[in-house]
């Protein structure tokens, strides 16, 4: 029998030649240019079918002698941290919802088992032999029990606090990467028809899009089981296929070519200021606000005028805001790059994210529209060279041991992850993402209808606290300035924000002085004259 490592090498070669392979029932359909797919590789693929079935997301017999496949670039980074910090919960992802209605714990438990049967990433284990690279092994589906806990007769008054408490408690439970599974379900039921449903997953096997896929599938399976039906759990393409696709893309572009491009893009080993935000022991904070539909629509129009995306426009606004606050290390901002290039991975659960540094020097004399265009060009160029693993960027800098960037800006792409269960009403939700705390200041945008929701997570250092306190109002004001006068100099945008801050600070000082003047005297309760 051909080993998994050989089957994986065949997949890499197939993708490198521009070919594709998809499972259809018991068959494997290979497609591509005839001249690229020789008879030799077709014959080898046919001989490797049993191993390929497991790698492509199908089911096979568990075999402890299997040799597994490599980790993706993003997985390697998480694995390294997991080995350095045994028992860490840093990459745990926990989301929960409060439901009310006729909820079936039995249907939910069956839906969990169906999820793990359908998605290879959830039944993957990780191991590393001495002096060898880590490997991942897709296991056959096995029974997984959901956690069911009976709560009080009535839901406590502060439901939001309860959701946060449960999420933190569940998040504190480490995953066993060597044994799995990498997904769990906890249910807390109350006598008055309320239930808190908590989904736990490990980031090495799941990203934002994956969570949306899991929620969609969970709800579909739940509805079927609640109706007494047996849902179809035919698997999508397995994550190891993407690992092969990534390896082929890296081979095509050439690792050395990518390193050279990124070294130039970063401006040499130390062209931009090193992040100087000390995070040790700093508490975390968060905020959330909405940019209304009218403003968002006008920003979309501005983006179209520049021939760019809304993302590039919002990125440029973010960069100006950092400059106005004299944020240390603002010249380099991280972005999340989606690696789901091929349509066959649209329904695959796994880790498809690479974080890229965008070095964007600030030019006070440039018009804001030109800054949008420049941001778009830089982001597109970075995405065209995205296959270099994030952990390799550190070797391109002179200073080591610090984060590559202090700011992360991106779009959350799992807004459609909505729990819709029959006879149940969604009352509240909460998400805990500890891994986002690795970057001192994280800003994500999410489409909410015609508007934009903005969520920020940050370390409460003195510099970032100042930035966070003013962030919502400043971002909105900056957007309005850009809409009304898109050709304004970037330096004038910064000056307007700083003038606003000075005015606010002066008002606060006057208000505090007035408060001190009017407060009752300590000796007899008389106001000061």
Coordinates of C-alpha atoms in Angstrom, one line a residue:
X1 CA 0.0 0.0 0.0
X2 CA 1.3 3.5 -0.9
X3 CA 2.0 5.5 2.2
X4 CA 0.3 8.8 3.1
X5 CA 3.5 10.7 2.6
X6 CA 3.8 9.4 -0.9
X7 CA 0.1 10.1 -1.6
X8 CA 0.7 13.6 -0.3
X9 CA 3.7 14.1 -2.6
X10 CA 1.5 13.0 -5.5
X11 CA -1.1 15.6 -4.5
X12 CA 1.6 18.3 -4.4
X13 CA 2.8 17.3 -7.9
X14 CA -0.7 17.3 -9.2
X15 CA -1.4 20.8 -7.9
X16 CA 1.9 22.0 -9.1
X17 CA 1.0 20.9 -12.7
X18 CA -2.3 22.7 -12.4
X19 CA -4.4 19.6 -11.9
X20 CA -7.3 19.0 -9.6
X21 CA -8.7 16.0 -7.8
X22 CA -12.1 15.7 -6.1
X23 CA -13.9 12.7 -4.5
X24 CA -17.3 11.7 -5.8
X25 CA -18.6 8.8 -3.8
X26 CA -16.2 5.9 -4.2
X27 CA -14.4 7.6 -7.2
X28 CA -11.6 10.2 -7.4
X29 CA -12.1 12.6 -10.3
X30 CA -8.8 13.9 -11.7
X31 CA -8.8 16.9 -14.0
X32 CA -6.3 19.2 -15.7
X33 CA -4.5 19.8 -19.0
X34 CA -3.8 16.5 -20.8
X35 CA -0.1 17.5 -21.4
X36 CA 0.4 18.1 -17.7
X37 CA -1.2 14.9 -16.4
X38 CA 0.9 12.1 -17.7
X39 CA -0.2 8.5 -17.6
X40 CA 2.5 7.8 -15.0
X41 CA 1.0 10.2 -12.5
X42 CA -2.5 9.0 -13.2
X43 CA -1.5 5.4 -12.5
X44 CA 0.3 6.4 -9.3
X45 CA -2.8 8.3 -8.1
X46 CA -4.9 5.2 -8.8
X47 CA -2.6 3.1 -6.7
X48 CA -2.6 5.6 -3.9
X49 CA -6.4 5.8 -3.8
X50 CA -6.9 4.3 -0.2
X51 CA -4.5 6.9 1.3
X52 CA -5.9 9.7 -0.9
X53 CA -9.4 9.0 0.3
X54 CA -8.4 9.8 3.9
X55 CA -6.4 12.9 2.9
X56 CA -9.2 14.2 0.7
X57 CA -11.7 14.0 3.6
X58 CA -13.2 10.6 3.1
X59 CA -13.4 7.7 5.6
X60 CA -11.1 4.8 6.0
X61 CA -9.8 2.5 8.5
X62 CA -7.7 3.9 11.4
X63 CA -4.1 2.7 11.2
X64 CA -1.5 3.6 13.8
X65 CA 1.4 2.9 11.4
X66 CA 0.4 5.7 9.0
X67 CA 3.0 8.4 8.5
X68 CA 0.8 11.4 8.2
X69 CA 1.3 14.6 6.2
X70 CA 3.1 17.9 7.0
X71 CA 1.4 20.9 8.7
X72 CA 0.5 24.0 6.8
X73 CA 2.6 27.2 7.4
X74 CA -0.1 28.6 9.7
X75 CA -0.4 25.4 11.6
X76 CA 3.4 25.2 12.1
X77 CA 3.4 28.5 13.9
X78 CA 0.6 27.4 16.3
X79 CA 2.2 24.0 16.9
X80 CA 5.5 25.7 17.8
X81 CA 3.7 27.8 20.5
X82 CA 1.8 24.8 21.8
X83 CA 5.1 22.9 22.2
X84 CA 6.7 25.8 24.0
X85 CA 3.7 26.4 26.3
X86 CA 2.3 22.9 27.2
X87 CA -1.3 23.1 28.2
X88 CA -1.8 26.6 26.8
X89 CA -5.3 27.8 25.9
X90 CA -4.0 30.6 23.7
X91 CA -5.5 29.2 20.5
X92 CA -8.8 28.1 21.9
X93 CA -11.8 29.7 20.3
X94 CA -15.1 29.7 22.2
X95 CA -18.4 31.0 21.1
X96 CA -21.8 30.7 22.8
X97 CA -25.4 31.7 22.4
X98 CA -28.4 32.0 24.6
X99 CA -31.5 30.3 23.2
X100 CA -35.0 30.0 24.4
X101 CA -37.6 27.5 23.2
X102 CA -38.0 23.8 22.7
X103 CA -34.3 22.8 22.5
X104 CA -33.4 19.1 22.0
X105 CA -30.1 18.1 23.7
X106 CA -30.3 14.8 21.9
X107 CA -30.5 16.3 18.4
X108 CA -27.7 18.7 19.4
X109 CA -25.5 15.7 20.5
X110 CA -26.2 13.9 17.3
X111 CA -25.4 17.0 15.3
X112 CA -22.0 17.2 17.0
X113 CA -21.2 13.6 16.0
X114 CA -22.3 14.3 12.4
X115 CA -20.1 17.4 12.3
X116 CA -17.0 15.5 13.4
X117 CA -17.8 12.7 10.9
X118 CA -18.2 15.3 8.0
X119 CA -15.1 17.4 8.6
X120 CA -11.6 15.8 8.5
X121 CA -10.0 18.7 10.4
X122 CA -12.1 18.1 13.5
X123 CA -10.8 14.5 13.7
X124 CA -7.2 15.2 13.0
X125 CA -4.5 14.5 15.6
X126 CA -1.0 16.0 15.7
X127 CA 2.3 14.4 16.7
X128 CA 6.0 14.9 16.4
X129 CA 8.6 12.1 16.5
X130 CA 12.1 12.9 17.9
X131 CA 14.3 14.8 15.4
X132 CA 11.4 14.9 12.9
X133 CA 8.9 17.5 11.7
X134 CA 5.4 17.5 13.1
X135 CA 2.8 15.6 11.2
X136 CA -1.0 15.5 11.2
X137 CA -3.1 12.3 10.9
X138 CA -6.8 12.2 9.8
X139 CA -8.6 9.7 12.0
X140 CA -11.6 7.6 11.3
X141 CA -14.8 9.1 12.9
X142 CA -15.4 8.0 16.4
X143 CA -18.1 8.8 18.9
X144 CA -17.8 12.1 20.8
X145 CA -20.0 12.9 23.7
X146 CA -21.4 16.4 24.2
X147 CA -21.3 18.0 27.7
X148 CA -24.8 18.5 29.1
X149 CA -25.2 20.4 32.4
X150 CA -28.5 21.2 34.2
X151 CA -28.7 24.7 35.6
X152 CA -31.0 26.5 37.9
X153 CA -34.8 26.6 37.5
X154 CA -34.6 30.1 36.1
X155 CA -32.1 32.0 34.1
X156 CA -30.1 34.6 36.1
X157 CA -30.9 38.2 35.4
X158 CA -27.5 39.2 33.9
X159 CA -27.5 36.8 31.0
X160 CA -24.6 38.6 29.3
X161 CA -22.4 38.1 32.3
X162 CA -23.4 34.4 32.4
X163 CA -22.4 33.9 28.7
X164 CA -19.0 35.5 29.3
X165 CA -18.4 33.4 32.5
X166 CA -19.3 30.2 30.7
X167 CA -17.2 31.1 27.7
X168 CA -14.2 31.8 29.9
X169 CA -14.7 28.6 31.8
X170 CA -14.9 26.5 28.6
X171 CA -12.0 28.3 27.1
X172 CA -9.8 27.4 30.0
X173 CA -10.1 23.7 29.0
X174 CA -7.1 22.8 26.9
X175 CA -7.4 20.6 23.8
X176 CA -5.4 17.4 23.4
X177 CA -3.8 17.9 19.9
X178 CA -2.3 14.4 20.0
X179 CA -5.6 12.7 20.9
X180 CA -8.4 15.1 19.7
X181 CA -11.1 15.9 18.9
X182 CA -10.5 19.5 18.2
X183 CA -14.2 20.6 18.6
X184 CA -16.5 20.3 21.5
X185 CA -20.1 21.2 22.5
X186 CA -21.3 22.2 26.0
X187 CA -25.0 22.7 26.8
X188 CA -26.3 24.4 30.0
X189 CA -30.1 24.0 30.3
X190 CA -32.5 25.9 32.6
X191 CA -36.0 24.9 33.8
X192 CA -37.6 27.9 32.1
X193 CA -36.7 26.9 28.6
X194 CA -33.4 28.8 28.3
X195 CA -30.2 27.0 27.1
X196 CA -26.7 28.3 26.7
X197 CA -25.0 26.5 23.8
X198 CA -21.2 26.7 23.7
X199 CA -19.0 25.7 20.9
X200 CA -15.3 25.1 21.5
X201 CA -12.7 24.6 18.8
X202 CA -8.9 24.9 18.4
X203 CA -7.5 27.4 16.0
X204 CA -5.1 24.9 14.4
X205 CA -8.2 23.3 12.9
X206 CA -10.6 26.2 12.4
X207 CA -10.7 29.8 11.2
X208 CA -13.5 32.4 10.9
X209 CA -15.0 31.0 7.7
X210 CA -14.7 27.5 9.1
X211 CA -16.7 28.5 12.1
X212 CA -19.5 29.8 9.8
X213 CA -19.4 26.5 7.9
X214 CA -19.6 24.6 11.2
X215 CA -22.5 26.6 12.5
X216 CA -24.4 26.2 9.2
X217 CA -23.8 22.4 9.2
X218 CA -24.7 22.1 12.9
X219 CA -28.0 23.8 12.4
X220 CA -28.7 21.7 9.3
X221 CA -27.9 18.5 11.1
X222 CA -29.9 19.6 14.2
X223 CA -33.0 20.3 12.2
X224 CA -32.8 16.9 10.5
X225 CA -32.3 15.0 13.7
X226 CA -35.0 17.0 15.5
X227 CA -37.4 15.9 12.7
X228 CA -36.3 12.3 13.0
X229 CA -34.4 12.3 9.7
X230 CA -30.9 11.1 9.0
X231 CA -28.9 14.0 7.3
X232 CA -26.3 13.5 4.6
X233 CA -22.8 14.0 6.0
X234 CA -20.9 13.5 2.8
X235 CA -17.6 15.3 3.4
X236 CA -16.1 18.2 1.5
X237 CA -12.5 18.2 0.4
X238 CA -10.2 17.5 3.5
X239 CA -7.7 20.1 4.8
X240 CA -4.6 17.9 3.9
X241 CA -5.5 18.6 0.3
X242 CA -5.1 22.3 1.0
X243 CA -1.7 21.7 2.7
X244 CA -0.6 20.0 -0.6
X245 CA -2.1 22.9 -2.6
X246 CA -0.1 25.4 -0.4
X247 CA 3.1 23.4 -0.9
X248 CA 2.6 23.4 -4.7
X249 CA 2.0 27.2 -4.7
X250 CA 5.2 27.7 -2.6
X251 CA 7.2 25.6 -5.1
X252 CA 5.8 27.5 -8.1
X253 CA 6.7 30.9 -6.7
X254 CA 9.9 29.7 -5.0
X255 CA 10.7 30.3 -1.3
X256 CA 13.9 32.3 -2.1
X257 CA 12.0 34.5 -4.5
X258 CA 9.3 35.2 -1.9
X259 CA 11.9 36.0 0.8
X260 CA 13.6 38.4 -1.6
X261 CA 10.3 40.1 -2.4
X262 CA 9.3 40.5 1.2
X263 CA 12.8 41.7 2.2
X264 CA 12.4 44.5 -0.4
X265 CA 8.8 45.2 0.6
X266 CA 9.8 45.6 4.3
X267 CA 12.5 48.0 3.1
X268 CA 15.5 46.0 4.3
X269 CA 16.0 44.5 7.7
X270 CA 15.1 47.6 9.8
X271 CA 13.4 50.2 7.6
X272 CA 10.4 50.6 9.8
X273 CA 10.1 51.3 13.5
X274 CA 10.1 48.3 15.7
X275 CA 6.9 47.9 17.7
X276 CA 7.6 49.4 21.1
X277 CA 4.4 48.6 23.0
X278 CA 5.2 46.6 26.1
X279 CA 2.4 44.1 26.7
X280 CA 3.7 42.1 29.6
X281 CA 1.0 42.1 32.3
X282 CA -1.2 44.5 30.5
X283 CA -5.0 44.0 30.9
X284 CA -7.2 43.7 27.8
X285 CA -10.0 46.0 26.7
X286 CA -12.5 46.0 23.9
X287 CA -15.0 48.3 22.2
X288 CA -17.6 48.0 19.5
X289 CA -19.4 50.5 17.4
X290 CA -21.2 50.9 14.1
X291 CA -20.5 53.1 11.1
X292 CA -24.0 53.9 9.8
X293 CA -25.4 52.8 6.4
X294 CA -25.3 56.3 4.9
X295 CA -21.6 56.8 5.8
X296 CA -20.7 53.3 4.7
X297 CA -22.5 53.9 1.3
X298 CA -20.6 57.1 0.8
X299 CA -17.3 55.3 1.6
X300 CA -18.1 52.6 -1.0
X301 CA -18.7 55.4 -3.5
X302 CA -15.3 56.9 -2.7
X303 CA -13.7 53.5 -3.0
X304 CA -15.2 53.0 -6.5
X305 CA -14.1 56.5 -7.5
X306 CA -10.5 55.4 -6.6
X307 CA -10.9 52.1 -8.4
X308 CA -10.3 50.4 -5.1
X309 CA -12.1 48.2 -2.5
X310 CA -13.9 49.4 0.6
X311 CA -11.2 47.5 2.5
X312 CA -8.4 49.7 1.1
X313 CA -10.4 52.8 1.9
X314 CA -11.0 51.7 5.5
X315 CA -7.3 50.6 5.8
X316 CA -6.2 54.1 4.7
X317 CA -8.4 55.7 7.3
X318 CA -7.0 53.4 9.9
X319 CA -3.5 54.3 8.9
X320 CA -4.3 58.1 9.2
X321 CA -5.9 57.6 12.6
X322 CA -2.7 55.8 13.9
X323 CA -0.6 58.7 12.6
X324 CA -2.8 61.3 14.3
X325 CA -2.3 59.5 17.6
X326 CA 1.4 59.2 17.0
X327 CA 1.0 55.4 17.6
X328 CA 4.4 53.7 17.9
X329 CA 5.2 51.3 15.1
X330 CA 2.3 52.6 13.0
X331 CA 4.2 52.3 9.8
X332 CA 3.7 48.6 9.7
X333 CA 0.1 47.2 10.0
X334 CA -0.8 43.5 9.8
X335 CA -3.6 42.1 7.6
X336 CA -5.2 38.7 7.5
X337 CA -4.8 37.1 4.1
X338 CA -7.3 34.4 3.1
X339 CA -5.7 31.4 1.5
X340 CA -8.9 30.0 0.1
X341 CA -7.9 30.6 -3.5
X342 CA -9.5 27.5 -5.1
X343 CA -13.2 27.0 -5.2
X344 CA -12.9 23.4 -4.1
X345 CA -11.9 24.5 -0.6
X346 CA -15.0 26.7 -0.1
X347 CA -16.7 24.2 2.2
X348 CA -13.4 22.9 3.8
X349 CA -12.9 23.4 7.5
X350 CA -9.4 24.3 8.5
X351 CA -6.9 27.1 9.0
X352 CA -6.7 29.2 5.8
X353 CA -5.2 32.5 7.2
X354 CA -1.8 34.0 6.9
X355 CA -0.9 37.3 8.6
X356 CA 1.0 39.7 6.4
X357 CA 2.9 42.9 7.2
X358 CA 2.0 46.0 5.2
X359 CA 4.6 48.7 5.4
X360 CA 2.8 52.0 4.6
X361 CA 4.9 55.1 5.2
X362 CA 2.8 58.2 5.9
X363 CA 3.1 61.1 3.4
X364 CA 1.5 64.2 4.8
X365 CA 1.5 66.0 1.4
X366 CA -0.3 63.2 -0.4
X367 CA -4.0 63.5 -1.2
X368 CA -6.2 61.1 0.7
X369 CA -7.5 59.5 -2.5
X370 CA -3.9 58.7 -3.5
X371 CA -3.4 57.1 -0.1
X372 CA -6.3 54.8 -0.8
X373 CA -4.9 53.9 -4.2
X374 CA -1.4 53.2 -2.6
X375 CA -3.0 51.1 0.1
X376 CA -4.8 49.1 -2.5
X377 CA -1.6 48.5 -4.5
X378 CA 0.4 47.5 -1.4
X379 CA -2.3 45.0 -0.2
X380 CA -2.7 43.4 -3.6
X381 CA 1.0 43.0 -4.0
X382 CA 1.3 41.5 -0.6
X383 CA -1.5 39.1 -1.4
X384 CA 0.2 38.0 -4.6
X385 CA 3.2 36.9 -2.4
X386 CA 1.2 35.6 0.5
X387 CA 2.5 32.0 0.5
X388 CA 5.5 32.7 2.6
X389 CA 4.7 31.5 6.1
X390 CA 4.2 34.2 8.8
X391 CA 6.9 32.9 11.0
X392 CA 9.5 33.4 8.3
X393 CA 9.1 37.2 8.3
X394 CA 11.0 37.4 11.5
X395 CA 14.2 36.2 9.8
X396 CA 13.9 39.3 7.5
X397 CA 14.4 41.7 10.3
X398 CA 17.4 42.7 12.4
X399 CA 15.6 42.8 15.7
X400 CA 14.1 39.5 16.9
X401 CA 11.8 38.4 19.7
X402 CA 9.1 41.2 19.2
X403 CA 5.8 41.0 17.3
X404 CA 6.2 41.8 13.7
X405 CA 3.5 44.5 14.0
X406 CA 1.5 46.1 16.8
X407 CA -1.7 46.6 14.8
X408 CA -3.9 44.2 12.9
X409 CA -6.6 45.4 10.6
X410 CA -9.1 43.2 8.8
X411 CA -12.6 42.1 7.9
X412 CA -14.3 39.4 9.9
X413 CA -15.7 37.1 7.2
X414 CA -18.0 34.9 9.4
X415 CA -20.9 37.3 9.8
X416 CA -23.2 34.7 8.3
X417 CA -22.5 32.3 11.2
X418 CA -26.0 32.5 12.6
X419 CA -27.7 29.9 14.8
X420 CA -31.2 29.2 13.4
X421 CA -32.8 26.3 15.2
X422 CA -36.4 25.3 14.9
X423 CA -38.7 26.3 17.8
X424 CA -35.8 28.3 19.4
X425 CA -35.2 32.1 19.6
X426 CA -31.7 33.5 19.7
X427 CA -31.5 36.0 22.6
X428 CA -27.8 36.8 23.0
X429 CA -24.3 35.7 21.8
X430 CA -20.7 36.0 23.0
X431 CA -17.3 35.1 21.4
X432 CA -14.0 34.7 23.2
X433 CA -10.9 34.8 21.0
X434 CA -7.8 34.7 23.1
X435 CA -5.4 34.4 20.1
X436 CA -6.2 37.9 19.0
X437 CA -4.5 39.2 22.2
X438 CA -1.1 38.4 20.6
X439 CA -1.3 41.7 18.7
X440 CA -1.5 44.8 20.9
X441 CA -4.3 46.5 18.9
X442 CA -6.7 44.5 16.7
X443 CA -9.5 46.2 14.6
X444 CA -12.0 44.1 12.6
X445 CA -14.8 45.3 10.4
X446 CA -17.9 43.2 9.7
X447 CA -20.7 43.9 7.2
X448 CA -24.0 44.2 9.0
X449 CA -26.5 44.9 6.2
X450 CA -25.6 48.2 4.6
X451 CA -23.6 49.4 7.7
X452 CA -20.2 48.3 9.1
X453 CA -19.7 47.0 12.6
X454 CA -16.3 47.8 14.1
X455 CA -14.8 45.7 16.9
X456 CA -11.6 46.5 18.6
X457 CA -9.5 44.4 21.1
X458 CA -6.5 45.9 22.7
X459 CA -3.9 45.7 25.5
X460 CA -4.6 48.5 28.0
X461 CA -1.2 50.1 27.9
X462 CA -1.1 53.9 28.3
X463 CA -0.5 54.5 24.5
X464 CA -3.3 52.1 23.4
X465 CA -5.7 53.2 26.1
X466 CA -5.5 56.8 24.7
X467 CA -6.0 55.5 21.2
X468 CA -9.0 53.3 22.2
X469 CA -10.8 56.0 24.2
X470 CA -11.0 58.2 21.1
X471 CA -11.1 55.6 18.5
X472 CA -14.8 55.4 17.6
X473 CA -15.5 59.1 17.4
X474 CA -12.2 59.8 15.6
X475 CA -12.8 57.0 13.0
X476 CA -16.3 58.3 12.3
X477 CA -15.0 61.9 12.0
X478 CA -12.2 60.9 9.8
X479 CA -14.6 59.1 7.5
X480 CA -16.8 62.1 7.2
X481 CA -13.9 64.4 6.4
X482 CA -12.7 62.0 3.7
X483 CA -16.2 61.7 2.1
X484 CA -16.7 65.5 2.0
X485 CA -13.2 66.4 0.9
X486 CA -11.5 63.3 -0.6
X487 CA -8.7 65.3 -2.1
X488 CA -7.7 66.7 1.2
X489 CA -4.0 66.4 2.1
X490 CA -3.3 63.6 4.6
X491 CA -1.4 66.0 6.8
X492 CA -4.5 68.2 7.0
X493 CA -6.6 65.1 8.1
X494 CA -4.1 64.5 10.9
X495 CA -4.1 68.1 11.9
X496 CA -7.9 68.2 12.1
X497 CA -8.0 65.1 14.3
X498 CA -5.3 66.5 16.6
X499 CA -7.1 69.8 16.8
X500 CA -10.3 67.9 17.8
X501 CA -8.3 66.0 20.5
X502 CA -6.9 69.3 21.9
X503 CA -10.4 70.8 22.0
X504 CA -11.8 67.7 23.8
X505 CA -8.9 67.7 26.3
X506 CA -9.4 71.4 27.0
X507 CA -13.1 70.9 27.6
X508 CA -12.3 68.0 30.0
X509 CA -9.8 70.2 31.9
X510 CA -12.4 73.0 32.2
X511 CA -15.1 70.6 33.4
X512 CA -12.8 69.1 36.0
X513 CA -11.7 72.5 37.2
X514 CA -15.4 73.5 37.5
X515 CA -16.2 70.3 39.4
X516 CA -13.4 71.0 41.8
X517 CA -14.6 74.6 42.3
X518 CA -18.2 73.5 43.0
X519 CA -17.7 70.4 45.1
X520 CA -18.7 70.7 48.8
X521 CA -15.9 71.8 51.2
X522 CA -14.7 68.9 53.3
X523 CA -15.1 70.8 56.6
X524 CA -18.8 71.9 56.4
X525 CA -20.3 71.0 53.1
X526 CA -20.3 74.6 51.8
X527 CA -19.5 75.1 48.1
X528 CA -16.4 77.1 47.2
X529 CA -17.0 80.7 46.3

